[in-house]
Short mmCIF file of C-alpha atoms in Angstrom, two decimals:
data_model
loop_
_atom_site.label_atom_id
_atom_site.label_comp_id
_atom_site.label_asym_id
_atom_site.label_seq_id
_atom_site.Cartn_x
_atom_site.Cartn_y
_atom_site.Cartn_z
CA MET E 1 -19.45 -26.94 -28.35
CA ASP E 2 -23.01 -27.87 -27.54
CA ILE E 3 -24.31 -25.52 -24.93
CA THR E 4 -27.72 -27.13 -24.78
CA TRP E 5 -26.65 -30.53 -23.64
CA GLY E 6 -22.93 -30.61 -23.48
CA VAL E 7 -20.45 -28.79 -21.39
CA SER E 8 -20.21 -25.03 -21.43
CA ALA E 9 -18.37 -23.42 -24.32
CA SER E 10 -14.68 -24.26 -24.17
CA HIS E 11 -13.06 -21.14 -22.78
CA HIS E 12 -9.70 -20.16 -24.11
CA LEU E 13 -7.19 -18.51 -21.82
CA PRO E 14 -7.41 -14.71 -21.66
CA TRP E 15 -3.63 -14.24 -21.61
CA HIS E 16 -1.45 -16.20 -24.01
CA TRP E 17 2.11 -16.27 -25.33
CA LEU E 18 2.33 -12.53 -26.06
CA ILE E 19 1.91 -11.80 -22.36
CA ALA E 20 4.45 -14.46 -21.37
CA VAL E 21 7.01 -13.01 -23.81
CA TYR E 22 6.25 -9.48 -22.61
CA LEU E 23 6.78 -10.41 -18.95
CA PHE E 24 10.04 -12.11 -19.96
CA LEU E 25 11.29 -9.14 -21.99
CA ALA E 26 10.45 -6.69 -19.20
CA GLY E 27 12.48 -8.88 -16.84
CA VAL E 28 15.44 -9.17 -19.22
CA SER E 29 15.33 -5.42 -19.73
CA GLY E 30 15.39 -4.70 -16.00
CA GLY E 31 18.18 -7.19 -15.38
CA ALA E 32 20.29 -5.94 -18.30
CA PHE E 33 19.89 -2.32 -17.17
CA LEU E 34 20.98 -3.14 -13.63
CA THR E 35 23.95 -5.14 -14.90
CA ALA E 36 25.09 -2.20 -17.02
CA ALA E 37 24.33 0.56 -14.52
CA LEU E 38 25.91 -1.18 -11.52
CA THR E 39 29.01 -2.05 -13.57
CA ASP E 40 29.13 1.55 -14.74
CA MET E 41 28.92 2.95 -11.21
CA TYR E 42 30.74 0.46 -9.00
CA SER E 43 33.01 -1.85 -11.00
CA LYS E 44 36.74 -1.10 -10.82
CA ASP E 45 37.34 -2.84 -14.15
CA HIS E 46 34.54 -0.81 -15.69
CA ASN E 47 34.01 -3.45 -18.37
CA ILE E 48 32.82 -1.30 -21.28
CA ARG E 49 31.50 -4.26 -23.29
CA ILE E 50 29.22 -5.26 -20.42
CA ILE E 51 28.02 -1.68 -19.92
CA ARG E 52 27.36 -1.18 -23.60
CA THR E 53 25.57 -4.51 -24.14
CA GLY E 54 23.36 -4.08 -21.09
CA ALA E 55 22.58 -0.45 -21.89
CA TYR E 56 21.46 -1.41 -25.41
CA ILE E 57 19.53 -4.59 -24.50
CA ALA E 58 17.47 -2.73 -21.86
CA PRO E 59 15.62 -0.21 -24.08
CA VAL E 60 15.35 -2.58 -27.05
CA SER E 61 13.75 -5.43 -25.13
CA ILE E 62 11.37 -3.27 -23.09
CA ILE E 63 10.19 -1.47 -26.22
CA ILE E 64 9.64 -4.76 -28.10
CA GLY E 65 7.74 -5.97 -25.03
CA LEU E 66 5.52 -2.89 -24.97
CA VAL E 67 4.74 -3.24 -28.67
CA LEU E 68 3.69 -6.87 -28.09
CA LEU E 69 1.56 -5.73 -25.18
CA VAL E 70 -0.26 -3.12 -27.23
CA PHE E 71 -0.92 -5.70 -29.97
CA ASP E 72 -2.41 -8.04 -27.41
CA LEU E 73 -5.05 -5.48 -26.42
CA GLY E 74 -8.56 -6.02 -27.70
CA ARG E 75 -8.41 -2.40 -28.86
CA PRO E 76 -4.75 -1.55 -29.60
CA LEU E 77 -5.59 1.95 -30.83
CA HIS E 78 -7.11 2.80 -27.46
CA PHE E 79 -3.91 2.06 -25.48
CA TRP E 80 -3.47 5.73 -24.56
CA LYS E 81 -6.57 5.50 -22.37
CA LEU E 82 -4.36 3.60 -19.92
CA LEU E 83 -2.52 6.87 -19.39
CA ILE E 84 -5.52 9.09 -18.75
CA ASN E 85 -7.86 6.76 -16.81
CA VAL E 86 -6.01 5.79 -13.65
CA ASN E 87 -7.06 3.26 -11.04
CA ALA E 88 -4.64 3.53 -8.13
CA GLY E 89 -5.99 0.23 -6.81
CA SER E 90 -5.03 -1.63 -9.98
CA VAL E 91 -1.49 -3.00 -10.21
CA MET E 92 -1.60 -2.74 -14.00
CA SER E 93 -2.53 0.94 -13.85
CA ILE E 94 0.44 1.68 -11.59
CA GLY E 95 2.66 -0.56 -13.71
CA VAL E 96 1.88 1.40 -16.87
CA PHE E 97 3.62 4.38 -15.31
CA ILE E 98 6.53 2.43 -13.82
CA ILE E 99 7.25 0.78 -17.18
CA SER E 100 6.80 3.98 -19.16
CA ILE E 101 9.26 5.85 -16.95
CA PHE E 102 11.69 2.94 -17.02
CA SER E 103 11.51 2.73 -20.83
CA GLY E 104 12.31 6.43 -21.05
CA LEU E 105 15.25 6.16 -18.64
CA ALA E 106 16.56 3.03 -20.39
CA ALA E 107 16.42 4.80 -23.76
CA VAL E 108 18.22 7.88 -22.36
CA TYR E 109 20.88 5.78 -20.66
CA GLY E 110 21.40 3.73 -23.83
CA GLY E 111 21.77 6.98 -25.74
CA ILE E 112 24.29 8.39 -23.27
CA VAL E 113 26.41 5.25 -23.39
CA TRP E 114 26.23 5.23 -27.18
CA LEU E 115 27.27 8.89 -27.40
CA ALA E 116 30.19 8.32 -25.05
CA SER E 117 31.60 5.41 -27.00
CA ASN E 118 30.94 7.12 -30.32
CA SER E 119 32.40 10.51 -29.49
CA GLY E 120 35.42 8.75 -28.00
CA LYS E 121 36.12 7.15 -31.35
CA ARG E 122 35.76 10.42 -33.18
CA ILE E 123 38.16 12.24 -30.88
CA THR E 124 40.87 9.63 -31.30
CA LYS E 125 40.43 9.70 -35.04
CA GLY E 126 40.22 13.48 -34.97
CA VAL E 127 38.46 13.72 -38.33
CA HIS E 128 36.42 16.88 -38.52
CA ALA E 129 35.77 19.95 -36.43
CA ALA E 130 32.11 18.94 -36.39
CA ALA E 131 33.05 15.73 -34.65
CA ASP E 132 34.69 17.71 -31.85
CA GLU E 133 31.47 19.62 -31.48
CA ILE E 134 29.50 16.43 -31.11
CA ALA E 135 32.04 15.31 -28.55
CA ALA E 136 31.52 18.53 -26.59
CA THR E 137 27.74 18.12 -26.37
CA GLY E 138 28.40 14.48 -25.61
CA LYS E 139 30.43 15.52 -22.57
CA GLY E 140 27.65 17.79 -21.34
CA ILE E 141 25.19 14.92 -21.52
CA GLN E 142 27.66 12.64 -19.78
CA SER E 143 27.04 14.55 -16.55
CA LEU E 144 23.55 12.99 -16.64
CA ARG E 145 24.99 9.49 -16.86
CA LYS E 146 25.16 8.78 -13.14
CA PRO E 147 21.79 10.22 -12.12
CA VAL E 148 20.09 8.37 -14.99
CA ALA E 149 21.88 5.16 -13.99
CA ILE E 150 20.75 5.50 -10.36
CA LEU E 151 17.13 6.45 -11.13
CA GLY E 152 16.96 3.86 -13.91
CA SER E 153 18.21 1.16 -11.53
CA LEU E 154 15.34 1.90 -9.14
CA PHE E 155 12.83 1.68 -11.96
CA ALA E 156 14.53 -1.45 -13.33
CA VAL E 157 13.90 -3.18 -10.01
CA GLY E 158 10.38 -1.73 -10.07
CA THR E 159 9.72 -3.07 -13.56
CA ALA E 160 11.03 -6.57 -12.81
CA THR E 161 9.06 -6.74 -9.56
CA TYR E 162 5.95 -5.30 -11.21
CA THR E 163 5.75 -8.23 -13.63
CA GLY E 164 5.28 -10.43 -10.56
CA PHE E 165 2.84 -8.11 -8.79
CA LEU E 166 0.74 -7.95 -11.97
CA LEU E 167 -0.04 -11.65 -11.62
CA SER E 168 0.04 -11.94 -7.83
CA ALA E 169 -2.68 -9.28 -7.56
CA VAL E 170 -5.13 -11.74 -9.12
CA THR E 171 -6.39 -13.05 -5.79
CA THR E 172 -8.63 -15.66 -7.42
CA ASN E 173 -5.68 -17.51 -8.98
CA GLY E 174 -4.11 -20.28 -6.91
CA LEU E 175 -0.72 -20.14 -8.63
CA TRP E 176 -0.35 -16.41 -9.21
CA HIS E 177 -1.58 -15.35 -5.78
CA VAL E 178 0.46 -17.89 -3.81
CA PRO E 179 2.06 -16.22 -0.76
CA PHE E 180 5.74 -16.50 0.14
CA LEU E 181 6.22 -19.27 2.73
CA GLY E 182 2.58 -18.94 3.74
CA ILE E 183 2.98 -15.31 4.82
CA GLN E 184 -0.22 -13.79 3.40
CA ALA E 185 1.13 -10.24 3.17
CA VAL E 186 4.14 -11.28 1.05
CA PRO E 187 3.31 -12.43 -2.48
CA PHE E 188 5.66 -15.00 -3.97
CA LEU E 189 5.79 -14.12 -7.67
CA PRO E 190 7.37 -10.64 -7.37
CA ILE E 191 10.32 -12.23 -5.55
CA LEU E 192 10.67 -15.08 -8.05
CA PHE E 193 10.32 -12.82 -11.08
CA LEU E 194 12.81 -10.29 -9.67
CA VAL E 195 15.47 -12.97 -9.16
CA SER E 196 14.74 -14.54 -12.54
CA ALA E 197 14.82 -11.13 -14.23
CA MET E 198 18.22 -10.30 -12.73
CA SER E 199 19.56 -13.69 -13.75
CA ALA E 200 18.18 -13.60 -17.32
CA GLY E 201 19.15 -9.94 -17.83
CA LEU E 202 22.69 -10.59 -16.63
CA ALA E 203 22.92 -13.70 -18.83
CA ALA E 204 21.66 -11.83 -21.90
CA THR E 205 24.25 -9.12 -21.26
CA LEU E 206 27.09 -11.65 -20.88
CA ILE E 207 26.32 -13.07 -24.33
CA GLY E 208 27.54 -9.75 -25.72
CA ALA E 209 30.53 -9.46 -23.40
CA GLY E 210 32.89 -11.25 -25.77
CA LYS E 211 36.24 -12.39 -24.46
CA SER E 212 36.53 -9.87 -21.62
CA GLU E 213 37.15 -10.95 -18.04
CA ILE E 214 33.82 -11.84 -16.46
CA THR E 215 34.59 -14.22 -13.58
CA ILE E 216 32.80 -11.99 -11.09
CA TYR E 217 29.65 -11.97 -13.24
CA LYS E 218 29.68 -15.75 -13.49
CA LYS E 219 29.84 -15.93 -9.72
CA ILE E 220 26.92 -13.53 -9.37
CA ASP E 221 24.90 -15.59 -11.83
CA LEU E 222 25.70 -18.70 -9.80
CA VAL E 223 24.17 -16.98 -6.77
CA PHE E 224 21.03 -16.15 -8.78
CA ILE E 225 20.77 -19.75 -10.02
CA VAL E 226 20.96 -21.13 -6.48
CA LEU E 227 18.44 -18.54 -5.22
CA GLU E 228 16.05 -19.41 -8.01
CA LEU E 229 16.35 -23.14 -7.34
CA ILE E 230 15.49 -22.51 -3.68
CA LEU E 231 12.54 -20.32 -4.67
CA LEU E 232 11.22 -22.93 -7.11
CA ALA E 233 11.48 -25.60 -4.41
CA ILE E 234 9.37 -23.35 -2.17
CA LEU E 235 6.89 -22.82 -5.03
CA TYR E 236 6.64 -26.55 -5.65
CA ALA E 237 5.83 -27.12 -2.00
CA SER E 238 3.32 -24.25 -1.85
CA ILE E 239 0.93 -25.02 -4.71
CA LYS E 240 -1.22 -27.91 -5.91
CA SER E 241 0.61 -30.52 -7.97
CA VAL E 242 -1.90 -30.13 -10.81
CA PHE E 243 -0.07 -26.93 -11.81
CA PHE E 244 2.90 -29.10 -12.77
CA SER E 245 0.93 -31.62 -14.84
CA GLY E 246 0.98 -32.35 -18.57
CA THR E 247 2.71 -29.93 -20.94
CA MET E 248 3.13 -27.45 -18.10
CA GLY E 249 5.08 -30.07 -16.15
CA THR E 250 7.37 -30.60 -19.14
CA ILE E 251 8.00 -26.87 -19.53
CA PHE E 252 8.69 -26.58 -15.80
CA TRP E 253 10.99 -29.57 -15.31
CA LEU E 254 12.75 -29.54 -18.67
CA GLY E 255 12.72 -25.83 -19.57
CA VAL E 256 12.84 -24.00 -16.27
CA VAL E 257 14.66 -26.44 -14.01
CA ALA E 258 16.93 -28.55 -16.25
CA ILE E 259 17.85 -26.22 -19.15
CA GLY E 260 17.45 -22.98 -17.22
CA LEU E 261 19.09 -23.81 -13.91
CA VAL E 262 20.64 -27.23 -13.25
CA VAL E 263 22.75 -27.55 -16.43
CA PRO E 264 23.92 -23.89 -16.26
CA PHE E 265 24.80 -24.43 -12.59
CA PHE E 266 27.11 -27.36 -13.30
CA LEU E 267 28.59 -25.80 -16.44
CA THR E 268 29.33 -22.55 -14.59
CA VAL E 269 30.98 -24.39 -11.71
CA TYR E 270 32.99 -26.38 -14.25
CA SER E 271 34.06 -23.27 -16.16
CA LEU E 272 35.10 -21.46 -12.98
CA ALA E 273 37.15 -24.45 -11.85
CA LYS E 274 38.79 -25.15 -15.20
CA HIS E 275 38.95 -21.52 -16.41
CA LYS E 276 37.15 -22.49 -19.58
CA SER E 277 34.66 -20.23 -21.24
CA VAL E 278 31.22 -21.67 -21.83
CA VAL E 279 29.54 -18.34 -21.21
CA VAL E 280 27.54 -18.11 -24.42
CA PRO E 281 25.80 -21.51 -24.20
CA VAL E 282 25.28 -21.15 -20.45
CA SER E 283 23.83 -17.65 -20.80
CA ALA E 284 21.61 -18.76 -23.67
CA MET E 285 20.26 -21.60 -21.52
CA ILE E 286 19.55 -19.25 -18.62
CA VAL E 287 17.68 -16.90 -20.94
CA VAL E 288 15.63 -19.79 -22.36
CA GLY E 289 14.88 -20.92 -18.80
CA GLY E 290 13.63 -17.43 -17.94
CA LEU E 291 11.31 -17.48 -20.92
CA CYS E 292 10.03 -20.96 -19.98
CA LEU E 293 9.35 -19.73 -16.43
CA ARG E 294 7.07 -16.95 -17.71
CA PHE E 295 5.27 -19.39 -20.03
CA PHE E 296 4.82 -21.87 -17.20
CA VAL E 297 3.44 -19.30 -14.76
CA VAL E 298 1.18 -17.50 -17.25
CA TYR E 299 -0.34 -20.66 -18.75
CA SER E 300 -0.44 -23.05 -15.82
CA GLY E 301 -1.96 -20.35 -13.60
CA GLN E 302 -4.85 -19.86 -15.99
CA MET E 303 -5.32 -23.52 -16.90
CA PHE E 304 -5.65 -24.81 -13.36
CA LYS E 305 -6.66 -21.72 -11.41
CA MET U 1 -31.44 2.02 1.78
CA ALA U 2 -29.56 1.71 -1.45
CA LYS U 3 -30.79 -0.78 -3.99
CA GLN U 4 -29.09 -4.11 -4.55
CA TYR U 5 -30.26 -5.84 -7.68
CA ALA U 6 -29.90 -9.59 -7.67
CA MET U 7 -30.94 -12.61 -9.72
CA ILE U 8 -32.35 -15.76 -8.21
CA VAL U 9 -32.10 -19.05 -10.12
CA GLN U 10 -34.45 -21.83 -9.02
CA VAL U 11 -32.48 -24.68 -10.51
CA ALA U 12 -35.23 -27.32 -10.20
CA LYS U 13 -37.58 -25.25 -12.34
CA CYS U 14 -35.16 -24.94 -15.25
CA ILE U 15 -35.93 -27.28 -18.14
CA GLY U 16 -32.82 -26.36 -20.14
CA CYS U 17 -34.79 -24.84 -23.03
CA GLN U 18 -32.15 -22.13 -23.65
CA ALA U 19 -34.76 -19.40 -24.11
CA CYS U 20 -32.62 -17.26 -21.77
CA THR U 21 -29.54 -17.86 -23.92
CA VAL U 22 -31.44 -16.80 -27.04
CA ALA U 23 -33.24 -13.82 -25.45
CA CYS U 24 -29.89 -12.48 -24.27
CA LYS U 25 -28.38 -12.91 -27.72
CA PHE U 26 -30.93 -10.67 -29.38
CA GLN U 27 -31.52 -8.22 -26.60
CA ASN U 28 -27.80 -7.45 -26.33
CA GLU U 29 -26.67 -8.12 -29.91
CA VAL U 30 -23.96 -10.49 -28.73
CA PRO U 31 -21.63 -11.56 -31.60
CA ASP U 32 -21.77 -15.03 -33.13
CA GLY U 33 -20.25 -17.73 -30.98
CA GLN U 34 -20.19 -15.57 -27.86
CA TYR U 35 -22.55 -15.56 -24.88
CA ARG U 36 -23.30 -13.28 -21.96
CA THR U 37 -25.24 -16.13 -20.45
CA LYS U 38 -25.55 -19.82 -21.15
CA THR U 39 -27.17 -22.68 -19.33
CA PRO U 40 -25.20 -25.91 -19.69
CA ALA U 41 -26.43 -29.27 -18.48
CA ILE U 42 -24.79 -30.59 -15.34
CA GLY U 43 -24.87 -34.34 -15.76
CA PRO U 44 -26.34 -36.77 -16.35
CA LYS U 45 -24.46 -38.12 -13.35
CA GLY U 46 -24.77 -41.52 -11.71
CA THR U 47 -26.43 -44.71 -12.96
CA TYR U 48 -30.11 -45.67 -13.18
CA PRO U 49 -32.12 -45.48 -10.95
CA ASN U 50 -29.96 -42.84 -9.26
CA LEU U 51 -29.49 -40.48 -12.17
CA SER U 52 -29.20 -36.75 -11.82
CA LEU U 53 -29.41 -34.02 -14.45
CA PHE U 54 -29.98 -30.34 -14.00
CA PHE U 55 -29.15 -27.07 -15.75
CA GLU U 56 -27.15 -24.29 -14.23
CA LYS U 57 -27.40 -20.78 -15.66
CA GLU U 58 -24.00 -19.14 -16.02
CA ALA U 59 -23.38 -15.41 -16.33
CA CYS U 60 -21.71 -12.55 -14.48
CA GLN U 61 -22.34 -13.10 -10.77
CA MET U 62 -22.46 -9.34 -10.02
CA CYS U 63 -20.06 -9.67 -7.08
CA LYS U 64 -20.10 -7.19 -4.25
CA ASN U 65 -16.31 -7.62 -3.98
CA ALA U 66 -15.79 -7.83 -7.72
CA PRO U 67 -12.21 -8.94 -8.57
CA CYS U 68 -12.66 -7.55 -12.11
CA VAL U 69 -13.43 -4.04 -10.81
CA LYS U 70 -10.44 -4.13 -8.50
CA VAL U 71 -7.89 -5.01 -11.21
CA CYS U 72 -9.26 -2.89 -14.07
CA PRO U 73 -6.53 -0.34 -14.94
CA THR U 74 -8.86 2.22 -16.52
CA ARG U 75 -11.93 1.95 -14.26
CA ALA U 76 -13.85 0.70 -17.31
CA SER U 77 -15.25 -2.07 -15.10
CA TYR U 78 -17.19 -0.50 -12.29
CA LYS U 79 -20.02 -1.06 -9.86
CA ASN U 80 -22.94 1.33 -10.07
CA GLU U 81 -25.16 2.76 -7.34
CA ASP U 82 -27.60 -0.16 -7.63
CA GLY U 83 -24.93 -2.80 -7.01
CA VAL U 84 -24.62 -3.81 -10.66
CA VAL U 85 -21.18 -4.48 -12.16
CA LEU U 86 -20.96 -2.82 -15.57
CA VAL U 87 -18.40 -2.11 -18.31
CA ASP U 88 -17.85 1.36 -19.74
CA VAL U 89 -16.96 0.27 -23.27
CA ASP U 90 -15.48 3.67 -24.06
CA LYS U 91 -12.86 3.32 -21.31
CA CYS U 92 -11.99 -0.33 -21.97
CA VAL U 93 -8.72 -0.99 -23.82
CA GLY U 94 -9.20 -4.77 -23.94
CA CYS U 95 -6.29 -5.76 -21.70
CA LYS U 96 -8.18 -8.85 -20.42
CA TYR U 97 -6.84 -8.41 -16.88
CA CYS U 98 -10.44 -8.63 -15.60
CA MET U 99 -10.91 -11.88 -17.49
CA THR U 100 -7.96 -13.43 -15.70
CA ALA U 101 -9.40 -12.25 -12.38
CA CYS U 102 -13.00 -13.44 -12.83
CA PRO U 103 -13.41 -16.84 -11.14
CA TYR U 104 -16.63 -17.49 -13.07
CA ASP U 105 -15.29 -17.10 -16.64
CA ALA U 106 -18.16 -14.69 -17.16
CA ARG U 107 -16.28 -12.23 -19.35
CA PHE U 108 -15.12 -12.32 -22.96
CA THR U 109 -13.61 -9.98 -25.52
CA ASN U 110 -16.45 -8.83 -27.77
CA ALA U 111 -15.47 -9.91 -31.29
CA LYS U 112 -16.96 -6.75 -32.77
CA THR U 113 -15.78 -4.02 -30.39
CA GLY U 114 -12.59 -5.54 -28.95
CA ALA U 115 -13.77 -4.40 -25.52
CA VAL U 116 -14.63 -6.76 -22.71
CA ASP U 117 -18.26 -7.84 -22.55
CA LYS U 118 -20.48 -9.62 -20.07
CA CYS U 119 -23.97 -9.79 -18.56
CA SER U 120 -25.22 -6.37 -17.45
CA PHE U 121 -28.52 -7.53 -15.89
CA CYS U 122 -29.85 -5.62 -18.98
CA TYR U 123 -29.38 -2.60 -16.74
CA GLU U 124 -29.30 0.22 -19.29
CA ILE U 125 -31.83 -1.16 -21.75
CA ARG U 126 -34.49 -2.79 -19.56
CA VAL U 127 -34.07 -2.40 -15.80
CA GLY U 128 -33.95 1.39 -16.15
CA ASN U 129 -37.42 1.23 -17.76
CA GLY U 130 -38.85 -0.86 -14.94
CA GLN U 131 -38.52 -4.12 -16.88
CA LYS U 132 -36.72 -7.27 -15.78
CA PRO U 133 -33.67 -8.62 -17.66
CA ALA U 134 -34.48 -10.34 -20.97
CA CYS U 135 -33.58 -13.80 -19.67
CA VAL U 136 -35.86 -13.40 -16.65
CA SER U 137 -38.82 -12.13 -18.69
CA THR U 138 -38.54 -14.94 -21.21
CA CYS U 139 -37.87 -17.84 -18.82
CA VAL U 140 -40.31 -20.62 -19.72
CA GLY U 141 -40.25 -22.53 -16.46
CA GLY U 142 -40.32 -19.49 -14.20
CA ALA U 143 -36.91 -20.45 -12.90
CA LEU U 144 -35.51 -16.91 -12.89
CA GLU U 145 -36.39 -14.01 -10.62
CA PHE U 146 -34.87 -10.56 -10.45
CA GLY U 147 -35.24 -7.57 -8.17
CA ASN U 148 -33.96 -5.35 -5.41
CA ILE U 149 -33.16 -7.69 -2.51
CA ASN U 150 -32.81 -4.77 -0.11
CA ASP U 151 -36.57 -4.31 -0.53
CA SER U 152 -38.15 -7.11 1.49
CA ASN U 153 -41.38 -6.83 -0.54
CA SER U 154 -39.67 -7.69 -3.84
CA ASP U 155 -40.26 -11.14 -5.32
CA ALA U 156 -36.53 -11.75 -5.29
CA ALA U 157 -36.20 -10.95 -1.58
CA LYS U 158 -39.20 -13.14 -0.78
CA LEU U 159 -37.63 -16.12 -2.57
CA LEU U 160 -34.39 -15.64 -0.64
CA ALA U 161 -36.34 -15.45 2.62
CA LYS U 162 -38.26 -18.63 1.83
CA TYR U 163 -35.50 -20.92 0.49
CA LYS U 164 -31.91 -21.68 1.30
CA ALA U 165 -29.86 -20.13 -1.48
CA GLN U 166 -26.26 -20.68 -2.48
CA VAL U 167 -23.71 -18.61 -4.36
CA ARG U 168 -21.05 -19.98 -6.69
CA LYS U 169 -17.47 -20.34 -5.42
CA PRO U 170 -18.02 -18.59 -2.06
CA GLU U 171 -14.43 -19.46 -1.08
CA PHE U 172 -13.15 -16.50 -3.12
CA GLY U 173 -15.04 -14.02 -0.92
CA THR U 174 -16.54 -12.30 -3.97
CA ILE U 175 -20.05 -12.13 -2.43
CA PRO U 176 -22.06 -12.68 -5.64
CA ASN U 177 -25.56 -11.31 -6.27
CA VAL U 178 -26.72 -14.26 -8.32
CA TYR U 179 -28.29 -16.84 -6.01
CA TYR U 180 -28.97 -20.49 -6.76
CA ILE U 181 -31.78 -22.37 -5.04
CA TYR U 182 -31.29 -26.12 -5.32
CA GLU U 183 -34.55 -26.99 -3.55
CA GLY U 184 -36.03 -30.01 -5.36
CA VAL U 185 -32.86 -30.89 -7.32
CA LYS U 186 -31.94 -34.54 -6.84
#
């Protein structure tokens, strides 16, 4: 670095892997919550393993994400100033509140689901009188289950979409700010990140679903995969090819497209046709693809802005 | 009329001596390895006898439509009544959102405070006392000028009236208040 005669000091990227992982975890959390809450409210089978896995993944991953985020701050101990100094024109300022509320709702919902499954066990075993008491309070709290699921679902969508708006609000960045199909008022990333979040959150939840019947979920994931492939084709056509060059190109084509979408697509079709279960490897690949997508967007956007 | 402070860089007068870089370092106590301003060489480009080499001062461009101010979640980055973009260190949490938004790479995380840092036109420490920014006062070749461009009698306004000036990356619509005059640059 010779600023007298050489080039200007090599600038490192402001946002690095912590932010990519955080955006990914926020997406997984939103997707897992929706998977659990919608199954809880609308599914006839009421697959308890899906509900439980999703309800636990949601608070855990969003809280890990928030911890990473605080550590990435230049002044981690000052994070609370985000809560008292508000800029309504800043997407991040609004997002702080969306994510905080969502984290709270996800934790409450996770707790309700945990209480329900736990008190159930204690009743059947019928051990102590104290256990019956816990079960009674548990039942009182259960009346909150539906309202929390509904409100949480709204904030889950808000959180997943927010991760896209956070980047798309940076108007000086050619990748992050790219509009959807050239329509200036509609940013592209919130749509892409919402679909990817639903897909990755559902996939993460299915890993914990065990041997239960999940054909419907596989079909839903297939829809997400196809949607995401279409969206990525639109993205590829909308931005400069330099964004897909070098290491970023490898992450995009190998991580996002091949491992994250194309292979899971064919394996899911195969498993539906042959009634074979490949759900764990397929879901793991989709989750890895979701992570690669956040890395690609965060890094490539800053490297070639 | 409200003030609008601006800096004018006459590129042809700059000899690349880095006195501005150094003056800024000790006026603002910028940590080791970090710079609020720097003046890299552009070139040499071409082959003899058509060689070109000049120096281009880099720093915060004090945008009228500052992307950093817009995205800042805590209003730590703000524009004051004299059109100067400043950072309230007390409010800054160091999220670096402004750094991703700045098209000029003018901002950095101060290694000592953890807050974002950048050129302030020496607003609090010099301009308030009627002085010019440290880089302008120290400039050996007289390449830098500073003043209120809304006052047509200021040296800065006169330079802008006399020469054709450019701003960096106008395509982003940031409307910077650092002007570059390339008159005499080959």
